[in-house]
Amino acid sequence: MNAEITDYTAFRAALEAMDKPRCVQLARQLLEANAHDIVGLYTKILAPVLNSMTDSESGHPAAIWREHVRSGIVRTVIECCYPFVLAERAARQTTADKGKVVIVSPTDEFHELGARMGSDFFTLQGYEAIYVGANTPKAELLQGLALEKPAYVVINAVNFYNLFKIKKIVAEIKERLPGQRILASGNAFYHDPELFRQIGALAVIRTPDDIRQLEEEHA
Amino acid sequence: MANAIELSGINKIYGTAIQTQVLFDIDLAFEEQSFNSIIGQSGSGKSTLMNIMGTLDRPTSGTVMIGGIQTSNMTKNDLAVVRNETIGFIFQFHYLLPEFTALENVLMPYLIKHNKPTAEVRERADELMELVGRSKVKNNKATEMSGGQQQRPALARALIMTPRIILADAPPGNLDSDTTEIIYDILRQVNGQFKTTFIIITHDRKIAEKADRIVEIRDGRISLDVTRPMI
Ligand SMILES: Nc1ncnc2c1ncn2[C@@H]1O[C@H](COP(=O)(O)OP(=O)(O)O)[C@@H](O)[C@H]1O
Ligand SMILES: [Mg+2]
């Protein structure tokens, strides 16, 4: 069997069993053995395993409960990867010299693992990623942006209802902080290639390649 | 999928001496069998738009197609026929006629057209009361029910003529949120079972975010129109 599939299967089994120590241990082993880099671990294992499990359990009475427990486990795994993120950046001889990137989700957006993974992609790419997290009120975001003056702010949405709110937030950022570059990310955006433009963002970010492409276009 | 309702170039101006334009060049189509919500601040033009969609009001300019039929040149009577055969309205979820039982209320749209319900229609009314979870109180008079208790029979009443399209204009803050979720689940079930197209004006996030598509109206224009991502 292909090694990648074996790793996926092993991690899936551990997450299925909600075995947090095992999940953390597996992820560390994969990184230590260079079986995967951070991007590979996140995009080929963590995200797809979590998504596949959410799908296969939908309708189950405890589906949401389990999804939350598993999201918590995956969050722990991601946080445990941070030393590896820094090591990988050092190995690439990259430093955080491209400026700050603030990553947030608006009020009532509680899905944040995608955004949290994305913040590590920015770190790897040479940015100082400031991950603010889920459920960030607009007033605090505006204050934070004025303070940090980031190169980019990434606004994340998984629930499509939050797009309406984000459109208003983007308009207000543009009014109060002219020149602030605003990016969109999250599942609410990916199915419709025009959405990020409609809410007023510069681009939509889904992969490390999108970050690189952004740099080429807006260098 | 064909469109259940298609609006093109809709403008609405109220008044003659003092004119106020409340809708501006709206193009909007809803697919058959889809479940949609319309949101927007109070006064943005949602109810005006829905009245035009339901042919209860005419636009100042622009066209309205219902199930592929152009309604602009229809007479009032012809419009009424199209409407009665195609569209169910839920302007408020509650308010049954007080002197009748819940079941009689459910049968009312049929009784207005025909004198006596057929066995088939009675059976359908019973099924609908079952669907909305109110079989036990079907013979209670409306006066014996609270506003909240009237909501579900009123929903059954909107469904009795098997409309292809349901237009709902839910007033803000009308329902407590538990009831809202139950009503929503029933609407979704009707959508799945009878393939009814739903267009619901709502101020309730819980309803809006469970639709397949959300259209926001702002100052008489569509400000954002988004569809639910497939997971
Ligand atoms: N019959 C009418 N005559 C004049 N103005 C009206 C009439 N109905 C509504 N309006 C005005 O049109 C605007 C939109 O109203 P409406 O469609 O009821 O908005 P919403 O349902 O979004 O609250 C409001 O400014 C309202 O005052
Ligand atoms: Mg209204």
PDB file of N, CA and C in Angstrom, chain A residues 51 54-55 107-109 158-165 167-168 187-192 195 198-199, chain B residues 39 41 203-205 208-216 218 222-231:
ATOM      1  N   ASN A  51     -12.960  16.092   7.395  1.00  0.00           N
ATOM      2  CA  ASN A  51     -14.111  16.270   6.512  1.00  0.00           C
ATOM      3  C   ASN A  51     -14.815  14.958   6.224  1.00  0.00           C
ATOM      4  N   THR A  54     -16.904  13.926   9.190  1.00  0.00           N
ATOM      5  CA  THR A  54     -18.094  14.750   9.357  1.00  0.00           C
ATOM      6  C   THR A  54     -19.172  14.285   8.387  1.00  0.00           C
ATOM      7  N   ASP A  55     -18.774  14.007   7.144  1.00  0.00           N
ATOM      8  CA  ASP A  55     -19.738  13.551   6.137  1.00  0.00           C
ATOM      9  C   ASP A  55     -20.346  12.216   6.489  1.00  0.00           C
ATOM     10  N   THR A 107     -17.753  37.486  13.996  1.00  0.00           N
ATOM     11  CA  THR A 107     -18.683  37.070  15.042  1.00  0.00           C
ATOM     12  C   THR A 107     -19.570  35.932  14.535  1.00  0.00           C
ATOM     13  N   ASP A 108     -19.808  34.969  15.377  1.00  0.00           N
ATOM     14  CA  ASP A 108     -20.659  33.819  15.058  1.00  0.00           C
ATOM     15  C   ASP A 108     -20.058  32.857  14.042  1.00  0.00           C
ATOM     16  N   GLU A 109     -18.794  33.046  13.718  1.00  0.00           N
ATOM     17  CA  GLU A 109     -18.132  32.015  12.910  1.00  0.00           C
ATOM     18  C   GLU A 109     -17.235  31.230  13.854  1.00  0.00           C
ATOM     19  N   VAL A 158     -16.894  29.926   7.019  1.00  0.00           N
ATOM     20  CA  VAL A 158     -17.323  28.595   6.619  1.00  0.00           C
ATOM     21  C   VAL A 158     -18.848  28.618   6.426  1.00  0.00           C
ATOM     22  N   ASN A 159     -19.527  29.226   7.368  1.00  0.00           N
ATOM     23  CA  ASN A 159     -20.985  29.390   7.275  1.00  0.00           C
ATOM     24  C   ASN A 159     -21.299  30.525   6.284  1.00  0.00           C
ATOM     25  N   PHE A 160     -22.048  30.214   5.225  1.00  0.00           N
ATOM     26  CA  PHE A 160     -22.255  31.218   4.169  1.00  0.00           C
ATOM     27  C   PHE A 160     -23.107  32.393   4.616  1.00  0.00           C
ATOM     28  N   TYR A 161     -23.818  32.245   5.701  1.00  0.00           N
ATOM     29  CA  TYR A 161     -24.592  33.382   6.217  1.00  0.00           C
ATOM     30  C   TYR A 161     -23.648  34.520   6.630  1.00  0.00           C
ATOM     31  N   ASN A 162     -22.440  34.166   7.038  1.00  0.00           N
ATOM     32  CA  ASN A 162     -21.493  35.189   7.486  1.00  0.00           C
ATOM     33  C   ASN A 162     -20.950  36.061   6.354  1.00  0.00           C
ATOM     34  N   LEU A 163     -21.216  35.659   5.105  1.00  0.00           N
ATOM     35  CA  LEU A 163     -20.753  36.471   3.982  1.00  0.00           C
ATOM     36  C   LEU A 163     -21.375  37.866   4.003  1.00  0.00           C
ATOM     37  N   PHE A 164     -22.613  37.936   4.475  1.00  0.00           N
ATOM     38  CA  PHE A 164     -23.296  39.239   4.498  1.00  0.00           C
ATOM     39  C   PHE A 164     -22.602  40.178   5.479  1.00  0.00           C
ATOM     40  N   LYS A 165     -22.241  39.602   6.608  1.00  0.00           N
ATOM     41  CA  LYS A 165     -21.534  40.362   7.626  1.00  0.00           C
ATOM     42  C   LYS A 165     -20.149  40.773   7.113  1.00  0.00           C
ATOM     43  N   LYS A 167     -19.150  41.233   4.119  1.00  0.00           N
ATOM     44  CA  LYS A 167     -19.227  42.307   3.119  1.00  0.00           C
ATOM     45  C   LYS A 167     -19.252  43.672   3.817  1.00  0.00           C
ATOM     46  N   LYS A 168     -19.995  43.758   4.893  1.00  0.00           N
ATOM     47  CA  LYS A 168     -20.078  45.034   5.631  1.00  0.00           C
ATOM     48  C   LYS A 168     -18.751  45.338   6.335  1.00  0.00           C
ATOM     49  N   ASN A 187     -14.535  27.811   3.481  1.00  0.00           N
ATOM     50  CA  ASN A 187     -15.425  27.051   2.605  1.00  0.00           C
ATOM     51  C   ASN A 187     -16.603  27.836   2.046  1.00  0.00           C
ATOM     52  N   ALA A 188     -16.986  28.905   2.714  1.00  0.00           N
ATOM     53  CA  ALA A 188     -18.099  29.694   2.197  1.00  0.00           C
ATOM     54  C   ALA A 188     -17.745  30.347   0.861  1.00  0.00           C
ATOM     55  N   PHE A 189     -16.435  30.461   0.565  1.00  0.00           N
ATOM     56  CA  PHE A 189     -16.000  31.167  -0.640  1.00  0.00           C
ATOM     57  C   PHE A 189     -15.644  30.264  -1.812  1.00  0.00           C
ATOM     58  N   TYR A 190     -15.259  29.033  -1.536  1.00  0.00           N
ATOM     59  CA  TYR A 190     -14.562  28.265  -2.569  1.00  0.00           C
ATOM     60  C   TYR A 190     -15.440  27.768  -3.716  1.00  0.00           C
ATOM     61  N   HIS A 191     -16.739  27.629  -3.483  1.00  0.00           N
ATOM     62  CA  HIS A 191     -17.579  27.046  -4.540  1.00  0.00           C
ATOM     63  C   HIS A 191     -17.964  28.059  -5.617  1.00  0.00           C
ATOM     64  N   ASP A 192     -17.776  29.332  -5.329  1.00  0.00           N
ATOM     65  CA  ASP A 192     -18.184  30.354  -6.281  1.00  0.00           C
ATOM     66  C   ASP A 192     -17.019  31.321  -6.500  1.00  0.00           C
ATOM     67  N   LEU A 195     -17.274  35.132  -5.574  1.00  0.00           N
ATOM     68  CA  LEU A 195     -17.739  35.620  -4.273  1.00  0.00           C
ATOM     69  C   LEU A 195     -16.786  36.584  -3.589  1.00  0.00           C
ATOM     70  N   GLN A 198     -17.275  39.922  -4.826  1.00  0.00           N
ATOM     71  CA  GLN A 198     -18.553  40.521  -4.419  1.00  0.00           C
ATOM     72  C   GLN A 198     -18.521  41.056  -2.987  1.00  0.00           C
ATOM     73  N   ILE A 199     -17.731  40.429  -2.119  1.00  0.00           N
ATOM     74  CA  ILE A 199     -17.671  40.964  -0.765  1.00  0.00           C
ATOM     75  C   ILE A 199     -16.559  42.019  -0.640  1.00  0.00           C
TER      76      ILE A 199
ATOM     77  N   ILE B  39     -33.270  38.259   2.949  1.00  0.00           N
ATOM     78  CA  ILE B  39     -33.009  39.026   4.158  1.00  0.00           C
ATOM     79  C   ILE B  39     -32.795  40.493   3.782  1.00  0.00           C
ATOM     80  N   GLN B  41     -32.692  44.789   5.799  1.00  0.00           N
ATOM     81  CA  GLN B  41     -33.234  45.630   6.862  1.00  0.00           C
ATOM     82  C   GLN B  41     -34.694  45.986   6.589  1.00  0.00           C
ATOM     83  N   HIS B 203     -36.090  37.292   9.334  1.00  0.00           N
ATOM     84  CA  HIS B 203     -35.137  38.071  10.121  1.00  0.00           C
ATOM     85  C   HIS B 203     -34.369  37.141  11.041  1.00  0.00           C
ATOM     86  N   ASP B 204     -34.665  35.856  10.913  1.00  0.00           N
ATOM     87  CA  ASP B 204     -34.103  34.893  11.830  1.00  0.00           C
ATOM     88  C   ASP B 204     -32.914  34.198  11.188  1.00  0.00           C
ATOM     89  N   ARG B 205     -31.772  34.394  11.789  1.00  0.00           N
ATOM     90  CA  ARG B 205     -30.556  33.811  11.266  1.00  0.00           C
ATOM     91  C   ARG B 205     -30.667  32.296  11.103  1.00  0.00           C
ATOM     92  N   ALA B 208     -32.538  31.618   7.912  1.00  0.00           N
ATOM     93  CA  ALA B 208     -31.812  32.088   6.723  1.00  0.00           C
ATOM     94  C   ALA B 208     -30.634  31.181   6.401  1.00  0.00           C
ATOM     95  N   GLU B 209     -29.854  30.822   7.419  1.00  0.00           N
ATOM     96  CA  GLU B 209     -28.618  30.098   7.136  1.00  0.00           C
ATOM     97  C   GLU B 209     -28.846  28.638   6.763  1.00  0.00           C
ATOM     98  N   LYS B 210     -30.072  28.174   6.931  1.00  0.00           N
ATOM     99  CA  LYS B 210     -30.325  26.795   6.514  1.00  0.00           C
ATOM    100  C   LYS B 210     -30.922  26.701   5.119  1.00  0.00           C
ATOM    101  N   ALA B 211     -31.189  27.827   4.501  1.00  0.00           N
ATOM    102  CA  ALA B 211     -31.675  27.820   3.122  1.00  0.00           C
ATOM    103  C   ALA B 211     -30.528  27.446   2.186  1.00  0.00           C
ATOM    104  N   ASP B 212     -30.869  27.129   0.933  1.00  0.00           N
ATOM    105  CA  ASP B 212     -29.834  26.799  -0.046  1.00  0.00           C
ATOM    106  C   ASP B 212     -29.259  28.060  -0.669  1.00  0.00           C
ATOM    107  N   ARG B 213     -30.017  29.119  -0.514  1.00  0.00           N
ATOM    108  CA  ARG B 213     -29.584  30.376  -1.131  1.00  0.00           C
ATOM    109  C   ARG B 213     -30.141  31.526  -0.301  1.00  0.00           C
ATOM    110  N   ILE B 214     -29.341  32.564  -0.131  1.00  0.00           N
ATOM    111  CA  ILE B 214     -29.790  33.740   0.612  1.00  0.00           C
ATOM    112  C   ILE B 214     -29.592  34.968  -0.269  1.00  0.00           C
ATOM    113  N   VAL B 215     -30.663  35.732  -0.406  1.00  0.00           N
ATOM    114  CA  VAL B 215     -30.595  36.958  -1.197  1.00  0.00           C
ATOM    115  C   VAL B 215     -30.797  38.127  -0.242  1.00  0.00           C
ATOM    116  N   GLU B 216     -29.875  39.073  -0.279  1.00  0.00           N
ATOM    117  CA  GLU B 216     -30.030  40.242   0.591  1.00  0.00           C
ATOM    118  C   GLU B 216     -30.471  41.443  -0.236  1.00  0.00           C
ATOM    119  N   ARG B 218     -31.054  45.492  -0.253  1.00  0.00           N
ATOM    120  CA  ARG B 218     -30.644  46.705   0.441  1.00  0.00           C
ATOM    121  C   ARG B 218     -31.049  47.915  -0.388  1.00  0.00           C
ATOM    122  N   ILE B 222     -30.516  44.276  -5.049  1.00  0.00           N
ATOM    123  CA  ILE B 222     -29.909  43.060  -4.515  1.00  0.00           C
ATOM    124  C   ILE B 222     -28.472  43.399  -4.134  1.00  0.00           C
ATOM    125  N   SER B 223     -28.156  43.256  -2.856  1.00  0.00           N
ATOM    126  CA  SER B 223     -26.797  43.628  -2.459  1.00  0.00           C
ATOM    127  C   SER B 223     -25.866  42.424  -2.429  1.00  0.00           C
ATOM    128  N   LEU B 224     -26.405  41.249  -2.154  1.00  0.00           N
ATOM    129  CA  LEU B 224     -25.569  40.046  -2.188  1.00  0.00           C
ATOM    130  C   LEU B 224     -26.494  38.838  -2.336  1.00  0.00           C
ATOM    131  N   ASP B 225     -26.064  37.903  -3.171  1.00  0.00           N
ATOM    132  CA  ASP B 225     -26.893  36.752  -3.507  1.00  0.00           C
ATOM    133  C   ASP B 225     -25.966  35.538  -3.447  1.00  0.00           C
ATOM    134  N   VAL B 226     -26.103  34.707  -2.421  1.00  0.00           N
ATOM    135  CA  VAL B 226     -25.132  33.628  -2.243  1.00  0.00           C
ATOM    136  C   VAL B 226     -25.806  32.268  -2.115  1.00  0.00           C
ATOM    137  N   THR B 227     -25.117  31.250  -2.605  1.00  0.00           N
ATOM    138  CA  THR B 227     -25.645  29.900  -2.479  1.00  0.00           C
ATOM    139  C   THR B 227     -24.812  29.118  -1.472  1.00  0.00           C
ATOM    140  N   ARG B 228     -25.449  28.164  -0.856  1.00  0.00           N
ATOM    141  CA  ARG B 228     -24.783  27.325   0.134  1.00  0.00           C
ATOM    142  C   ARG B 228     -23.686  26.514  -0.539  1.00  0.00           C
ATOM    143  N   PRO B 229     -22.502  26.479   0.064  1.00  0.00           N
ATOM    144  CA  PRO B 229     -21.458  25.628  -0.511  1.00  0.00           C
ATOM    145  C   PRO B 229     -21.822  24.154  -0.327  1.00  0.00           C
ATOM    146  N   MET B 230     -21.486  23.346  -1.310  1.00  0.00           N
ATOM    147  CA  MET B 230     -21.651  21.900  -1.158  1.00  0.00           C
ATOM    148  C   MET B 230     -20.461  21.427  -0.340  1.00  0.00           C
ATOM    149  N   ILE B 231     -20.709  20.533   0.589  1.00  0.00           N
ATOM    150  CA  ILE B 231     -19.577  20.080   1.419  1.00  0.00           C
ATOM    151  C   ILE B 231     -18.868  18.921   0.742  1.00  0.00           C
TER     152      ILE B 231
END
